[in-house]
XYZ file of N, CA and C in Angstrom:
423
model
N 0.997 -1.153 -0.088
C 0.055 -0.120 -0.213
C 0.802 1.176 0.101
N 1.940 1.447 0.751
C 2.841 2.408 1.000
C 3.314 2.811 -0.301
N 3.804 2.144 -1.076
C 4.580 2.496 -2.244
C 3.761 3.046 -3.462
N 2.395 2.899 -3.453
C 1.463 3.144 -4.114
C 0.357 4.146 -3.535
N 0.475 4.830 -2.417
C -0.259 5.565 -1.692
C -0.879 6.793 -2.452
N -0.217 7.326 -3.494
C -0.674 8.553 -3.810
C -1.841 8.178 -5.420
N -1.181 6.979 -5.938
C -2.390 6.496 -6.704
C -3.642 5.864 -6.147
N -3.319 5.347 -4.913
C -4.194 4.770 -4.375
C -5.636 5.766 -3.931
N -5.165 6.995 -3.321
C -5.844 7.729 -2.664
C -6.551 8.479 -3.506
N -5.952 8.391 -4.832
C -6.968 9.356 -6.047
C -7.669 8.283 -7.193
N -7.736 6.877 -6.686
C -8.442 5.977 -7.322
C -9.742 5.770 -6.619
N -10.843 5.551 -7.598
C -12.428 5.529 -6.975
C -12.736 4.558 -5.928
N -11.894 3.229 -5.933
C -11.850 2.217 -4.879
C -10.616 2.175 -4.386
N -9.556 2.785 -4.695
C -8.402 2.471 -3.828
C -8.258 3.666 -2.426
N -9.096 4.596 -2.931
C -9.401 5.635 -1.787
C -9.914 4.929 -0.711
N -10.849 4.116 -0.685
C -11.266 3.243 0.557
C -10.295 2.502 1.436
N -9.444 1.726 0.619
C -8.550 1.205 1.233
C -7.668 1.983 1.982
N -7.203 3.215 1.468
C -6.453 4.105 2.360
C -7.311 4.611 3.570
N -8.559 5.031 3.219
C -9.400 5.563 4.478
C -9.442 4.319 5.537
N -9.534 3.229 5.307
C -9.743 1.939 6.104
C -8.606 1.807 6.971
N -7.355 2.031 6.286
C -6.001 2.001 6.955
C -5.925 2.998 7.921
N -6.348 4.303 7.623
C -6.362 5.665 8.489
C -7.486 5.188 9.573
N -8.566 4.731 9.176
C -9.591 4.477 10.416
C -9.089 3.194 11.416
N -8.505 2.176 10.712
C -8.360 1.134 11.706
C -6.950 0.449 11.725
N -6.098 1.127 11.138
C -4.796 0.934 10.782
C -3.910 1.061 12.321
N -2.618 0.604 12.204
C -1.622 0.879 13.354
C -1.044 2.569 13.221
N -0.849 2.887 14.245
C -0.153 4.376 14.115
C 0.837 4.573 13.112
N 1.767 3.596 13.050
C 2.929 3.514 12.179
C 2.547 4.049 10.569
N 1.231 2.949 10.239
C 1.064 2.839 9.122
C 0.104 4.587 8.986
N -0.561 4.902 10.035
C -1.321 6.150 9.643
C -0.460 7.264 9.329
N 0.759 7.344 10.084
C 1.914 8.498 10.049
C 2.272 7.895 8.690
N 2.594 7.232 8.116
C 3.198 6.912 6.626
C 2.253 7.729 5.643
N 0.988 7.286 5.692
C -0.200 7.978 4.912
C -0.053 9.413 5.156
N -0.388 9.783 6.369
C -0.047 11.300 6.595
C 0.777 12.026 6.092
N 2.077 11.514 6.248
C 3.256 12.172 5.568
C 3.332 12.195 4.092
N 2.666 11.123 3.803
C 2.498 11.478 2.160
C 1.527 12.400 1.771
N 0.666 12.682 2.562
C -0.240 14.060 1.999
C 0.353 15.112 2.263
N 1.177 15.277 3.083
C 1.911 16.405 3.571
C 2.761 17.288 2.114
N 2.534 18.411 2.144
C 2.946 19.157 0.922
C 2.056 18.901 -0.096
N 1.065 18.318 0.102
C -0.110 18.311 -1.088
C -1.624 18.373 -0.620
N -1.725 19.176 0.390
C -3.030 19.376 0.845
C -3.967 19.961 -0.233
N -3.473 20.958 -0.631
C -4.237 21.572 -1.620
C -4.600 21.009 -2.800
N -3.658 20.163 -3.544
C -3.760 19.492 -4.740
C -4.496 18.228 -4.193
N -4.281 17.477 -3.247
C -5.223 16.595 -3.003
C -6.831 16.550 -2.593
N -6.845 17.834 -1.924
C -8.089 18.200 -1.539
C -9.220 18.292 -2.698
N -8.509 18.888 -4.008
C -9.403 19.440 -4.488
C -9.769 18.137 -5.573
N -9.480 16.980 -5.161
C -9.848 15.888 -6.299
C -10.692 15.170 -5.399
N -11.705 14.611 -6.277
C -13.135 13.855 -5.803
C -12.594 12.805 -4.880
N -11.751 11.973 -5.210
C -11.707 10.644 -4.364
C -10.442 11.080 -2.948
N -9.074 11.513 -3.426
C -8.190 12.080 -2.518
C -9.063 13.014 -1.550
N -9.710 13.706 -1.667
C -10.263 14.670 -0.758
C -10.801 14.037 0.528
N -11.277 12.940 0.119
C -11.727 11.878 1.312
C -10.905 11.375 2.106
N -9.611 11.150 1.502
C -8.665 10.659 2.209
C -7.790 11.845 3.175
N -7.738 13.045 2.787
C -7.221 14.282 3.399
C -8.222 14.308 4.267
N -9.478 14.341 4.256
C -10.272 14.397 5.574
C -9.928 13.370 6.406
N -9.573 12.137 6.130
C -9.536 11.341 7.400
C -8.101 11.322 7.740
N -7.072 11.716 7.174
C -5.984 11.821 7.561
C -5.967 13.318 8.729
N -6.931 13.891 8.445
C -6.884 15.307 9.165
C -7.624 15.010 10.725
N -8.557 14.156 10.326
C -9.225 13.386 11.395
C -8.433 12.511 12.555
N -7.716 11.619 11.728
C -6.975 10.329 12.432
C -5.381 10.615 12.801
N -5.039 11.828 12.491
C -3.510 12.122 12.425
C -3.542 12.288 14.045
N -2.121 12.442 14.462
C -1.811 12.777 15.705
C -1.755 14.095 15.956
N -1.835 14.788 17.061
C -1.944 16.337 17.431
C -1.160 17.115 16.731
N 0.408 16.261 16.622
C 1.245 17.283 15.876
C 1.290 17.028 14.318
N 1.150 15.985 14.113
C 0.757 15.689 12.261
C -0.495 16.608 11.773
N -1.622 16.807 12.656
C -2.838 17.471 12.359
C -2.409 18.764 12.264
N -1.668 19.347 13.223
C -0.921 20.638 13.266
C -0.467 21.035 11.693
N 0.458 20.415 11.410
C 1.343 20.300 10.347
C 0.319 20.704 8.941
N -0.614 19.744 9.143
C -1.670 19.757 7.654
C -2.338 21.003 7.717
N -2.705 21.393 8.987
C -3.787 22.624 8.959
C -2.755 24.162 8.859
N -1.396 23.808 9.131
C -0.549 24.807 9.149
C -0.573 24.861 7.343
N -0.343 23.959 6.930
C 0.163 24.088 5.640
C -0.989 24.796 4.757
N -2.426 24.716 5.059
C -3.011 25.691 4.332
C -3.104 27.050 5.176
N -2.602 27.316 6.013
C -2.820 28.591 6.874
C -1.507 29.453 6.476
N -1.194 29.728 5.530
C -0.022 30.197 4.988
C -0.055 31.819 5.321
N 1.158 32.442 5.010
C 1.366 33.817 5.345
C 0.458 34.688 4.612
N 0.178 34.234 3.172
C -0.280 34.890 2.346
C -1.976 34.468 2.329
N -2.473 34.454 3.523
C -3.873 33.659 3.386
C -4.846 34.812 3.190
N -4.639 36.192 2.797
C -5.451 37.235 2.561
C -5.546 36.988 1.144
N -4.705 36.739 0.351
C -4.545 36.417 -1.364
C -5.671 35.379 -1.838
N -6.226 35.789 -2.807
C -7.678 34.900 -3.444
C -6.406 33.509 -4.050
N -5.214 33.734 -3.910
C -4.518 32.228 -4.729
C -4.045 31.476 -3.384
N -4.296 31.776 -2.187
C -3.794 31.094 -1.170
C -4.633 29.729 -0.913
N -3.818 28.860 -0.249
C -4.324 27.386 -0.419
C -5.924 27.708 0.366
N -5.958 28.309 1.441
C -7.059 28.045 2.078
C -8.286 28.826 1.384
N -7.665 30.199 0.520
C -8.819 30.594 -0.043
C -9.586 29.974 -1.058
N -8.656 28.976 -1.775
C -9.008 28.526 -2.755
C -9.843 27.197 -2.264
N -9.290 26.453 -1.280
C -10.163 25.516 -0.469
C -11.447 25.652 -0.138
N -11.661 26.798 0.363
C -13.087 27.030 0.883
C -13.944 27.173 -0.086
N -13.852 27.590 -1.664
C -14.578 27.502 -2.557
C -14.632 26.521 -3.376
N -14.122 25.565 -3.126
C -13.808 24.140 -3.937
C -14.960 23.227 -3.542
N -15.749 22.356 -4.566
C -16.629 21.419 -4.015
C -16.263 20.343 -3.305
N -14.806 20.255 -3.417
C -14.174 19.120 -2.614
C -13.651 19.543 -1.164
N -12.671 20.221 -1.585
C -11.802 20.693 -0.490
C -12.394 21.597 0.389
N -13.751 22.004 0.348
C -14.287 22.721 1.276
C -14.619 21.887 2.559
N -14.974 20.503 2.188
C -15.339 19.747 3.085
C -13.981 19.208 4.180
N -12.797 19.629 3.664
C -11.504 19.418 4.226
C -11.319 20.439 5.424
N -11.806 21.770 4.743
C -11.864 23.006 5.670
C -12.572 22.588 6.827
N -13.858 22.443 6.563
C -14.875 22.109 7.587
C -14.271 21.090 8.601
N -13.677 19.900 8.129
C -13.094 19.154 8.921
C -12.003 19.381 9.962
N -11.064 20.427 9.196
C -9.929 21.220 10.104
C -10.546 21.921 11.196
N -11.903 22.845 10.600
C -12.344 23.479 11.523
C -13.032 22.596 13.048
N -13.468 21.491 12.664
C -13.970 20.719 13.446
C -13.041 20.096 14.812
N -11.699 19.878 14.079
C -10.779 18.884 14.512
C -9.499 19.493 15.277
N -9.506 20.683 14.897
C -8.229 21.435 15.615
C -8.061 21.586 16.798
N -7.154 22.044 17.532
C -7.133 22.135 18.643
C -7.469 23.736 18.804
N -8.162 24.164 20.066
C -8.533 25.483 19.919
C -7.772 26.640 19.721
N -6.443 26.437 19.813
C -5.556 27.607 19.364
C -5.538 27.649 17.790
N -5.522 26.643 17.053
C -5.203 26.454 15.778
C -6.756 26.990 15.225
N -7.839 26.305 15.828
C -9.022 26.700 15.372
C -9.298 28.361 15.035
N -8.654 28.745 16.230
C -8.947 30.474 16.355
C -8.103 31.011 15.255
N -6.780 30.562 14.783
C -6.135 31.107 13.765
C -6.787 30.819 12.255
N -7.371 29.551 12.309
C -8.071 28.982 11.182
C -9.315 30.239 10.951
N -9.980 30.469 12.143
C -11.252 31.332 11.908
C -10.719 32.664 11.582
N -9.678 32.983 12.090
C -9.241 34.301 11.748
C -8.918 34.740 10.258
N -8.250 33.539 9.750
C -8.000 33.600 8.357
C -9.224 33.679 7.574
N -10.324 32.967 7.909
C -11.556 32.922 7.340
C -12.200 34.069 7.072
N -12.401 34.724 8.560
C -13.110 35.789 8.397
C -13.141 36.903 7.456
N -11.954 37.440 7.185
C -11.872 38.311 6.222
C -12.776 37.923 4.722
N -12.949 36.901 4.561
C -13.440 36.304 3.171
C -14.956 35.953 3.713
N -15.322 36.358 4.813
C -17.072 36.042 4.695
C -18.000 36.306 3.718
N -17.643 37.595 3.284
C -18.594 38.310 2.243
C -18.578 37.415 0.964
N -17.244 37.420 0.798
C -16.985 36.466 -0.751
C -17.516 34.927 -0.512
N -17.311 34.308 0.640
C -17.851 33.148 0.884
C -19.289 32.814 0.451
N -20.094 33.817 0.927
C -21.685 33.903 0.834
C -22.129 33.675 -0.705
N -21.209 33.916 -1.649
C -21.513 33.819 -2.840
C -21.584 32.761 -3.628
N -20.516 31.791 -2.657
C -20.397 30.361 -3.193
C -21.243 29.271 -2.679
N -21.661 28.668 -3.216
C -22.284 27.359 -2.561
C -21.550 26.662 -1.618
N -20.500 26.403 -1.995
C -19.404 25.594 -0.801
C -18.911 26.670 0.348
N -18.828 27.720 -0.120
C -18.413 28.703 0.703
C -19.366 28.859 2.008
N -20.521 28.689 1.535
C -21.866 28.730 2.394
C -21.597 27.397 3.580
N -21.109 26.286 3.234
C -20.754 25.461 4.027
C -19.672 25.542 5.011
N -18.726 26.516 4.686
C -17.666 26.754 5.704
C -18.447 27.991 6.958
N -19.317 28.996 6.157
C -19.871 29.512 7.142
C -21.021 29.173 8.053
N -21.362 27.952 7.559
C -22.498 27.400 8.522
C -21.418 26.701 9.663
N -20.332 26.327 9.410
C -19.615 25.586 10.284
C -19.081 26.708 11.275
N -18.278 27.673 10.781
C -18.041 28.737 11.529
C -19.129 29.017 12.662
N -20.294 29.098 12.391
C -21.161 29.611 13.271
C -21.725 28.905 14.399
N -21.280 27.409 14.195
C -20.951 26.696 15.285
C -20.025 27.168 16.731
N -19.104 27.607 16.081
C -17.775 28.092 16.824
C -17.858 29.573 17.555
N -18.657 30.378 17.113
C -18.870 31.828 17.374
C -19.505 32.026 18.273
Protein backbone atom coordinates (compact mmCIF):
# COMPACT_ATOMS: atom_id res chain seq x y z
CA UNK A 1 0.00 0.00 0.00
CA UNK A 2 2.68 2.49 1.02
CA UNK A 3 4.54 2.34 -2.29
CA UNK A 4 1.34 3.32 -4.15
CA UNK A 5 -0.40 5.56 -1.62
CA UNK A 6 -0.67 8.60 -3.88
CA UNK A 7 -2.18 6.52 -6.70
CA UNK A 8 -4.53 4.68 -4.35
CA UNK A 9 -5.92 7.75 -2.66
CA UNK A 10 -6.88 9.24 -6.03
CA UNK A 11 -8.52 6.00 -7.22
CA UNK A 12 -12.30 5.60 -7.01
CA UNK A 13 -11.86 2.33 -5.09
CA UNK A 14 -8.31 2.61 -3.76
CA UNK A 15 -9.22 5.65 -1.66
CA UNK A 16 -11.44 3.40 0.47
CA UNK A 17 -8.48 1.11 1.20
CA UNK A 18 -6.40 4.08 2.37
CA UNK A 19 -9.32 5.43 4.44
CA UNK A 20 -9.71 2.01 6.08
CA UNK A 21 -6.04 2.03 7.11
CA UNK A 22 -6.47 5.56 8.52
CA UNK A 23 -9.53 4.44 10.51
CA UNK A 24 -8.34 1.02 11.66
CA UNK A 25 -4.60 0.70 10.98
CA UNK A 26 -1.70 0.97 13.37
CA UNK A 27 -0.13 4.32 14.18
CA UNK A 28 2.97 3.81 12.04
CA UNK A 29 0.88 3.04 8.95
CA UNK A 30 -1.34 6.06 9.61
CA UNK A 31 1.72 8.28 9.97
CA UNK A 32 3.18 7.07 6.69
CA UNK A 33 -0.05 7.97 4.89
CA UNK A 34 -0.35 11.36 6.63
CA UNK A 35 3.27 12.16 5.76
CA UNK A 36 2.52 11.22 2.15
CA UNK A 37 -0.22 13.86 2.07
CA UNK A 38 2.00 16.57 3.56
CA UNK A 39 2.98 19.20 1.03
CA UNK A 40 0.05 18.20 -1.19
CA UNK A 41 -2.96 19.15 0.93
CA UNK A 42 -4.31 21.73 -1.53
CA UNK A 43 -3.81 19.55 -4.60
CA UNK A 44 -5.27 16.38 -3.09
CA UNK A 45 -8.17 18.21 -1.40
CA UNK A 46 -9.43 19.35 -4.80
CA UNK A 47 -9.64 15.75 -6.05
CA UNK A 48 -12.98 13.91 -5.85
CA UNK A 49 -11.59 10.77 -4.22
CA UNK A 50 -8.37 11.99 -2.60
CA UNK A 51 -10.26 14.71 -0.70
CA UNK A 52 -11.94 11.99 1.36
CA UNK A 53 -8.53 10.64 2.33
CA UNK A 54 -7.25 14.12 3.26
CA UNK A 55 -10.30 14.50 5.53
CA UNK A 56 -9.47 11.17 7.20
CA UNK A 57 -5.83 12.24 7.57
CA UNK A 58 -6.90 15.43 9.34
CA UNK A 59 -9.30 13.45 11.51
CA UNK A 60 -7.00 10.54 12.41
CA UNK A 61 -3.55 12.15 12.50
CA UNK A 62 -1.90 12.63 15.86
CA UNK A 63 -1.93 16.19 17.27
CA UNK A 64 1.44 17.17 15.83
CA UNK A 65 0.68 15.76 12.37
CA UNK A 66 -2.74 17.41 12.33
CA UNK A 67 -1.21 20.76 13.23
CA UNK A 68 1.24 20.47 10.32
CA UNK A 69 -1.55 19.64 7.84
CA UNK A 70 -3.63 22.62 8.99
CA UNK A 71 -0.61 24.96 9.03
CA UNK A 72 0.08 23.97 5.43
CA UNK A 73 -3.10 25.69 4.27
CA UNK A 74 -2.87 28.61 6.71
CA UNK A 75 0.05 30.20 4.90
CA UNK A 76 1.30 33.74 5.40
CA UNK A 77 -0.43 35.02 2.25
CA UNK A 78 -3.82 33.80 3.47
CA UNK A 79 -5.45 37.11 2.55
CA UNK A 80 -4.62 36.48 -1.10
CA UNK A 81 -7.28 34.87 -3.32
CA UNK A 82 -4.55 32.49 -4.50
CA UNK A 83 -3.79 31.19 -0.99
CA UNK A 84 -4.47 27.49 -0.40
CA UNK A 85 -7.12 28.19 2.25
CA UNK A 86 -8.98 30.65 0.00
CA UNK A 87 -8.97 28.21 -2.93
CA UNK A 88 -10.07 25.31 -0.72
CA UNK A 89 -13.00 27.19 0.82
CA UNK A 90 -14.57 27.70 -2.61
CA UNK A 91 -13.83 24.24 -4.01
CA UNK A 92 -16.56 21.58 -4.31
CA UNK A 93 -14.39 18.94 -2.60
CA UNK A 94 -11.79 20.86 -0.61
CA UNK A 95 -14.39 22.83 1.37
CA UNK A 96 -15.16 19.60 3.23
CA UNK A 97 -11.50 19.31 4.22
CA UNK A 98 -11.61 22.88 5.62
CA UNK A 99 -14.78 22.01 7.55
CA UNK A 100 -13.06 18.95 9.01
CA UNK A 101 -10.04 21.09 9.96
CA UNK A 102 -12.33 23.52 11.81
CA UNK A 103 -13.95 20.60 13.65
CA UNK A 104 -10.81 18.77 14.76
CA UNK A 105 -8.26 21.59 15.23
CA UNK A 106 -6.98 22.33 18.70
CA UNK A 107 -8.71 25.47 20.07
CA UNK A 108 -5.70 27.73 19.44
CA UNK A 109 -5.31 26.50 15.88
CA UNK A 110 -9.07 26.76 15.28
CA UNK A 111 -8.81 30.43 16.29
CA UNK A 112 -6.07 30.96 13.70
CA UNK A 113 -8.16 29.21 11.03
CA UNK A 114 -11.22 31.29 11.87
CA UNK A 115 -9.17 34.48 11.89
CA UNK A 116 -7.87 33.62 8.40
CA UNK A 117 -11.38 32.83 7.15
CA UNK A 118 -13.14 35.86 8.66
CA UNK A 119 -11.96 38.44 6.04
CA UNK A 120 -13.49 36.27 3.31
CA UNK A 121 -16.99 35.98 4.78
CA UNK A 122 -18.64 38.29 2.23
CA UNK A 123 -16.98 36.42 -0.67
CA UNK A 124 -17.91 33.01 0.77
CA UNK A 125 -21.60 33.98 0.86
CA UNK A 126 -21.53 34.05 -2.96
CA UNK A 127 -20.35 30.45 -3.29
CA UNK A 128 -22.43 27.34 -2.67
CA UNK A 129 -19.46 25.64 -1.03
CA UNK A 130 -18.44 28.76 0.85
CA UNK A 131 -21.79 28.72 2.61
CA UNK A 132 -20.88 25.32 4.12
CA UNK A 133 -17.81 26.94 5.70
CA UNK A 134 -19.91 29.82 7.09
CA UNK A 135 -22.37 27.36 8.62
CA UNK A 136 -19.47 25.53 10.27
CA UNK A 137 -18.02 28.79 11.63
CA UNK A 138 -21.33 29.73 13.21
CA UNK A 139 -21.04 26.61 15.39
CA UNK A 140 -17.92 28.06 17.00
CA UNK A 141 -18.70 31.80 17.18
